[in-house]
PDB file of C-alpha atoms in Angstrom:
ATOM      1  CA  UNK A  29     -66.977  50.611  -4.409  1.00 50.00           C
ATOM      2  CA  UNK A  30     -67.236  48.927  -7.548  1.00 55.00           C
ATOM      3  CA  UNK A  31     -69.831  46.424  -8.268  1.00 63.00           C
ATOM      4  CA  UNK A  32     -69.303  43.454 -10.410  1.00 67.00           C
ATOM      5  CA  UNK A  33     -71.308  43.515 -13.570  1.00 68.00           C
ATOM      6  CA  UNK A  34     -74.157  41.090 -13.883  1.00 76.00           C
ATOM      7  CA  UNK A  35     -73.383  38.178 -16.152  1.00 73.00           C
ATOM      8  CA  UNK A  36     -75.956  36.902 -18.600  1.00 79.00           C
ATOM      9  CA  UNK A  37     -76.299  33.841 -20.673  1.00 82.00           C
ATOM     10  CA  UNK A  38     -73.444  31.475 -21.095  1.00 80.00           C
ATOM     11  CA  UNK A  39     -71.051  33.473 -18.872  1.00 77.00           C
ATOM     12  CA  UNK A  40     -73.549  33.313 -15.988  1.00 77.00           C
ATOM     13  CA  UNK A  41     -73.775  29.563 -16.282  1.00 79.00           C
ATOM     14  CA  UNK A  42     -69.972  29.230 -16.235  1.00 78.00           C
ATOM     15  CA  UNK A  43     -69.673  31.566 -13.257  1.00 74.00           C
ATOM     16  CA  UNK A  44     -72.048  29.371 -11.269  1.00 76.00           C
ATOM     17  CA  UNK A  45     -69.722  26.348 -11.767  1.00 77.00           C
ATOM     18  CA  UNK A  46     -66.893  28.050  -9.819  1.00 73.00           C
ATOM     19  CA  UNK A  47     -67.286  28.661  -6.097  1.00 66.00           C
ATOM     20  CA  UNK A  48     -67.892  32.252  -5.214  1.00 65.00           C
ATOM     21  CA  UNK A  49     -65.653  34.266  -2.913  1.00 59.00           C
ATOM     22  CA  UNK A  50     -62.120  32.997  -2.043  1.00 56.00           C
ATOM     23  CA  UNK A  51     -61.448  31.103  -5.238  1.00 50.00           C
ATOM     24  CA  UNK A  52     -58.061  32.733  -5.978  1.00 55.00           C
ATOM     25  CA  UNK A  53     -56.629  32.111  -2.491  1.00 57.00           C
ATOM     26  CA  UNK A  54     -57.750  28.471  -2.337  1.00 61.00           C
ATOM     27  CA  UNK A  55     -56.070  27.655  -5.648  1.00 72.00           C
ATOM     28  CA  UNK A  56     -52.831  29.347  -4.579  1.00 83.00           C
ATOM     29  CA  UNK A  57     -52.258  27.306  -1.379  1.00 86.00           C
ATOM     30  CA  UNK A  58     -51.298  23.932  -3.011  1.00 89.00           C
ATOM     31  CA  UNK A  59     -48.953  25.720  -5.424  1.00 90.00           C
ATOM     32  CA  UNK A  60     -47.159  27.567  -2.614  1.00 91.00           C
ATOM     33  CA  UNK A  61     -46.907  24.354  -0.603  1.00 93.00           C
ATOM     34  CA  UNK A  62     -45.450  22.523  -3.643  1.00 94.00           C
ATOM     35  CA  UNK A  63     -42.831  25.256  -4.218  1.00 95.00           C
ATOM     36  CA  UNK A  64     -41.804  25.236  -0.531  1.00 96.00           C
ATOM     37  CA  UNK A  65     -41.473  21.428  -0.538  1.00 96.00           C
ATOM     38  CA  UNK A  66     -39.381  21.500  -3.737  1.00 97.00           C
ATOM     39  CA  UNK A  67     -37.068  24.171  -2.350  1.00 97.00           C
ATOM     40  CA  UNK A  68     -36.696  22.345   0.990  1.00 97.00           C
ATOM     41  CA  UNK A  69     -36.036  19.025  -0.767  1.00 96.00           C
ATOM     42  CA  UNK A  70     -33.467  20.700  -3.002  1.00 96.00           C
ATOM     43  CA  UNK A  71     -31.635  22.191  -0.025  1.00 97.00           C
ATOM     44  CA  UNK A  72     -31.597  18.868   1.819  1.00 97.00           C
ATOM     45  CA  UNK A  73     -30.349  17.140  -1.356  1.00 96.00           C
ATOM     46  CA  UNK A  74     -27.526  19.682  -1.705  1.00 96.00           C
ATOM     47  CA  UNK A  75     -26.568  19.176   1.946  1.00 96.00           C
ATOM     48  CA  UNK A  76     -26.395  15.385   1.511  1.00 96.00           C
ATOM     49  CA  UNK A  77     -24.415  15.742  -1.721  1.00 95.00           C
ATOM     50  CA  UNK A  78     -21.965  18.166  -0.122  1.00 96.00           C
ATOM     51  CA  UNK A  79     -21.458  15.807   2.838  1.00 95.00           C
ATOM     52  CA  UNK A  80     -20.801  12.864   0.523  1.00 94.00           C
ATOM     53  CA  UNK A  81     -18.273  14.861  -1.494  1.00 94.00           C
ATOM     54  CA  UNK A  82     -16.394  16.015   1.598  1.00 95.00           C
ATOM     55  CA  UNK A  83     -16.329  12.456   2.956  1.00 95.00           C
ATOM     56  CA  UNK A  84     -14.887  11.265  -0.358  1.00 93.00           C
ATOM     57  CA  UNK A  85     -12.296  14.033  -0.201  1.00 94.00           C
ATOM     58  CA  UNK A  86     -11.172  12.939   3.272  1.00 95.00           C
ATOM     59  CA  UNK A  87     -10.975   9.337   2.179  1.00 95.00           C
ATOM     60  CA  UNK A  88      -8.959  10.304  -0.904  1.00 96.00           C
ATOM     61  CA  UNK A  89      -6.529  12.229   1.305  1.00 96.00           C
ATOM     62  CA  UNK A  90      -6.106   9.218   3.627  1.00 96.00           C
ATOM     63  CA  UNK A  91      -5.516   6.882   0.679  1.00 97.00           C
ATOM     64  CA  UNK A  92      -2.924   9.247  -0.785  1.00 97.00           C
ATOM     65  CA  UNK A  93      -1.060   9.313   2.546  1.00 97.00           C
ATOM     66  CA  UNK A  94      -1.216   5.517   2.741  1.00 97.00           C
ATOM     67  CA  UNK A  95       0.081   5.243  -0.845  1.00 98.00           C
ATOM     68  CA  UNK A  96       2.981   7.569  -0.025  1.00 97.00           C
ATOM     69  CA  UNK A  97       3.899   5.526   3.070  1.00 97.00           C
ATOM     70  CA  UNK A  98       3.750   2.250   1.141  1.00 98.00           C
ATOM     71  CA  UNK A  99       5.855   3.726  -1.671  1.00 97.00           C
ATOM     72  CA  UNK A 100       8.477   4.842   0.848  1.00 97.00           C
ATOM     73  CA  UNK A 101       8.501   1.373   2.416  1.00 97.00           C
ATOM     74  CA  UNK A 102       8.836  -0.255  -1.012  1.00 97.00           C
ATOM     75  CA  UNK A 103      11.800   1.970  -1.855  1.00 97.00           C
ATOM     76  CA  UNK A 104      13.498   1.151   1.468  1.00 97.00           C
ATOM     77  CA  UNK A 105      13.001  -2.579   0.849  1.00 97.00           C
ATOM     78  CA  UNK A 106      14.346  -2.215  -2.687  1.00 96.00           C
ATOM     79  CA  UNK A 107      17.458  -0.487  -1.302  1.00 96.00           C
ATOM     80  CA  UNK A 108      17.946  -3.404   1.112  1.00 95.00           C
ATOM     81  CA  UNK A 109      17.586  -5.905  -1.735  1.00 95.00           C
ATOM     82  CA  UNK A 110      20.083  -3.978  -3.834  1.00 94.00           C
ATOM     83  CA  UNK A 111      22.553  -3.896  -0.926  1.00 93.00           C
ATOM     84  CA  UNK A 112      22.247  -7.661  -0.321  1.00 92.00           C
ATOM     85  CA  UNK A 113      22.524  -8.531  -4.006  1.00 92.00           C
ATOM     86  CA  UNK A 114      25.637  -6.430  -4.658  1.00 93.00           C
ATOM     87  CA  UNK A 115      28.586  -8.561  -5.812  1.00 92.00           C
ATOM     88  CA  UNK A 116      30.790  -7.781  -2.802  1.00 93.00           C
ATOM     89  CA  UNK A 117      27.965  -8.594  -0.388  1.00 93.00           C
ATOM     90  CA  UNK A 118      27.269 -11.879  -2.163  1.00 92.00           C
ATOM     91  CA  UNK A 119      30.972 -12.781  -2.088  1.00 92.00           C
ATOM     92  CA  UNK A 120      31.214 -11.968   1.627  1.00 92.00           C
ATOM     93  CA  UNK A 121      28.126 -14.080   2.456  1.00 93.00           C
ATOM     94  CA  UNK A 122      29.425 -16.978   0.346  1.00 92.00           C
ATOM     95  CA  UNK A 123      32.748 -16.943   2.200  1.00 91.00           C
ATOM     96  CA  UNK A 124      30.904 -16.830   5.550  1.00 93.00           C
ATOM     97  CA  UNK A 125      29.039 -19.974   4.488  1.00 93.00           C
ATOM     98  CA  UNK A 126      32.322 -21.703   3.586  1.00 89.00           C
ATOM     99  CA  UNK A 127      31.993 -21.504  -0.196  1.00 90.00           C
ATOM    100  CA  UNK A 128      35.060 -21.173  -2.391  1.00 87.00           C
ATOM    101  CA  UNK A 129      35.410 -20.061  -6.018  1.00 84.00           C
ATOM    102  CA  UNK A 130      34.812 -22.882  -8.455  1.00 82.00           C
ATOM    103  CA  UNK A 131      37.423 -24.484 -10.663  1.00 80.00           C
ATOM    104  CA  UNK A 132      37.442 -24.768 -14.435  1.00 83.00           C
ATOM    105  CA  UNK A 133      33.951 -25.510 -15.756  1.00 86.00           C
ATOM    106  CA  UNK A 134      32.939 -28.191 -18.221  1.00 88.00           C
ATOM    107  CA  UNK A 135      30.020 -27.887 -20.600  1.00 91.00           C
ATOM    108  CA  UNK A 136      27.668 -30.532 -21.932  1.00 92.00           C
ATOM    109  CA  UNK A 137      26.682 -30.356 -25.579  1.00 92.00           C
ATOM    110  CA  UNK A 138      23.184 -31.209 -26.819  1.00 94.00           C
ATOM    111  CA  UNK A 139      24.411 -34.610 -27.944  1.00 94.00           C
ATOM    112  CA  UNK A 140      25.892 -35.424 -24.496  1.00 90.00           C
ATOM    113  CA  UNK A 141      29.528 -34.700 -25.253  1.00 92.00           C
ATOM    114  CA  UNK A 142      31.617 -32.974 -22.602  1.00 91.00           C
ATOM    115  CA  UNK A 143      33.460 -29.859 -23.710  1.00 90.00           C
ATOM    116  CA  UNK A 144      36.336 -28.722 -21.527  1.00 87.00           C
ATOM    117  CA  UNK A 145      38.104 -30.362 -18.612  1.00 87.00           C
ATOM    118  CA  UNK A 146      36.480 -29.816 -15.245  1.00 83.00           C
ATOM    119  CA  UNK A 147      38.716 -28.970 -12.328  1.00 81.00           C
ATOM    120  CA  UNK A 148      38.106 -29.125  -8.589  1.00 80.00           C
ATOM    121  CA  UNK A 149      37.469 -25.990  -6.595  1.00 79.00           C
ATOM    122  CA  UNK A 150      40.591 -24.477  -5.150  1.00 75.00           C
ATOM    123  CA  UNK A 151      41.043 -25.034  -1.435  1.00 71.00           C
ATOM    124  CA  UNK A 152      41.936 -21.729   0.116  1.00 61.00           C
ATOM    125  CA  UNK A 153      41.725 -20.812   3.723  1.00 56.00           C
ATOM    126  CA  UNK A 154      41.159 -17.076   3.713  1.00 52.00           C
ATOM    127  CA  UNK A 155      40.172 -14.776   6.460  1.00 55.00           C
ATOM    128  CA  UNK A 156      36.695 -13.456   6.112  1.00 51.00           C
ATOM    129  CA  UNK A 157      36.412  -9.710   6.614  1.00 53.00           C
ATOM    130  CA  UNK A 158      33.738  -8.925   9.190  1.00 55.00           C
ATOM    131  CA  UNK A 159      30.384  -7.791   7.910  1.00 55.00           C
ATOM    132  CA  UNK A 160      29.458  -4.102   8.312  1.00 53.00           C
ATOM    133  CA  UNK A 161      26.699  -5.125  10.738  1.00 54.00           C
ATOM    134  CA  UNK A 162      29.250  -6.922  12.934  1.00 49.00           C
ATOM    135  CA  UNK A 163      31.632  -3.940  12.908  1.00 50.00           C
ATOM    136  CA  UNK A 164      28.819  -1.667  14.092  1.00 49.00           C
ATOM    137  CA  UNK A 165      27.847  -4.131  16.830  1.00 49.00           C
ATOM    138  CA  UNK A 166      31.396  -4.447  18.208  1.00 49.00           C
ATOM    139  CA  UNK A 167      31.382  -0.841  19.387  1.00 48.00           C
ATOM    140  CA  UNK A 168      28.073  -1.280  21.218  1.00 48.00           C
ATOM    141  CA  UNK A 169      28.810  -4.622  22.929  1.00 47.00           C
ATOM    142  CA  UNK A 170      29.168  -4.263  26.689  1.00 48.00           C
ATOM    143  CA  UNK A 171      32.375  -5.600  28.234  1.00 48.00           C
ATOM    144  CA  UNK A 172      32.129  -8.971  29.946  1.00 49.00           C
ATOM    145  CA  UNK A 173      31.828  -8.777  33.720  1.00 48.00           C
ATOM    146  CA  UNK A 174      34.755  -9.909  35.796  1.00 48.00           C
ATOM    147  CA  UNK A 175      34.136 -13.124  37.713  1.00 48.00           C
ATOM    148  CA  UNK A 176      33.670 -12.949  41.454  1.00 48.00           C
ATOM    149  CA  UNK A 177      34.478 -15.545  44.045  1.00 47.00           C
ATOM    150  CA  UNK A 178      30.866 -16.706  44.294  1.00 48.00           C
ATOM    151  CA  UNK A 179      30.323 -17.233  40.562  1.00 46.00           C
ATOM    152  CA  UNK A 180      32.009 -20.151  38.765  1.00 48.00           C
ATOM    153  CA  UNK A 181      34.136 -19.223  35.786  1.00 48.00           C
ATOM    154  CA  UNK A 182      33.168 -20.897  32.521  1.00 50.00           C
ATOM    155  CA  UNK A 183      34.913 -20.447  29.219  1.00 46.00           C
ATOM    156  CA  UNK A 184      32.765 -19.592  26.231  1.00 47.00           C
ATOM    157  CA  UNK A 185      32.207 -22.427  23.805  1.00 50.00           C
ATOM    158  CA  UNK A 186      34.378 -22.164  20.683  1.00 49.00           C
ATOM    159  CA  UNK A 187      32.486 -21.392  17.515  1.00 50.00           C
ATOM    160  CA  UNK A 188      32.809 -24.104  14.889  1.00 49.00           C
ATOM    161  CA  UNK A 189      34.501 -23.105  11.670  1.00 48.00           C
ATOM    162  CA  UNK A 190      33.153 -24.535   8.447  1.00 47.00           C
ATOM    163  CA  UNK A 191      35.345 -27.216   6.967  1.00 48.00           C
ATOM    164  CA  UNK A 192      36.583 -26.475   3.489  1.00 47.00           C
ATOM    165  CA  UNK A 193      36.376 -29.666   1.466  1.00 47.00           C
ATOM    166  CA  UNK A 194      36.482 -29.969  -2.297  1.00 47.00           C
ATOM    167  CA  UNK A 195      33.300 -30.921  -4.050  1.00 47.00           C
ATOM    168  CA  UNK A 196      33.824 -34.153  -5.941  1.00 49.00           C
ATOM    169  CA  UNK A 197      30.474 -34.549  -7.677  1.00 49.00           C
ATOM    170  CA  UNK A 198      27.580 -32.148  -8.023  1.00 50.00           C
ATOM    171  CA  UNK A 199      24.339 -33.114  -6.395  1.00 51.00           C
ATOM    172  CA  UNK A 200      21.424 -33.208  -8.822  1.00 51.00           C
ATOM    173  CA  UNK A 201      18.699 -30.664  -8.234  1.00 53.00           C
ATOM    174  CA  UNK A 202      15.208 -31.756  -9.246  1.00 52.00           C
ATOM    175  CA  UNK A 203      13.534 -29.542 -11.786  1.00 50.00           C
ATOM    176  CA  UNK A 204      16.677 -27.994 -13.196  1.00 42.00           C
TER     177      UNK A 204
END
């Protein structure tokens, strides 16, 4: 067994300042504890970060699905608008409301002069072709039940037809 050499002078005085014996092990304990805490904190931080990223991924997926559904709904509504604003659909709805094509127009100049000779709308009684919705409903309507002796028979009320009258003077619209 080896013996430590005896220190003299300045080295002996410095050696007395440090505790004798387990000096290396005592200094190593805080360092090891610090490294373990840093590694544990890093692992917990990575776990929290990974959880946050996966939660964001799920939310992004849900928002993409919602965007797709809303886009599909917007396209369906746009198709409906296009179908209702088609010229033949507008003409059919106007005739159902009792409107007739206008007569010859007259134009007002900036100085108040009238250009052209206005004419009244032509009075035409035309049959209105049924709407596509009505045609589809006629095949699904149930037949009317036959009256029995105990039930009184009542005739359905006639539907009023719009009267076709010529427009004599336009009604002013505010703001136009």
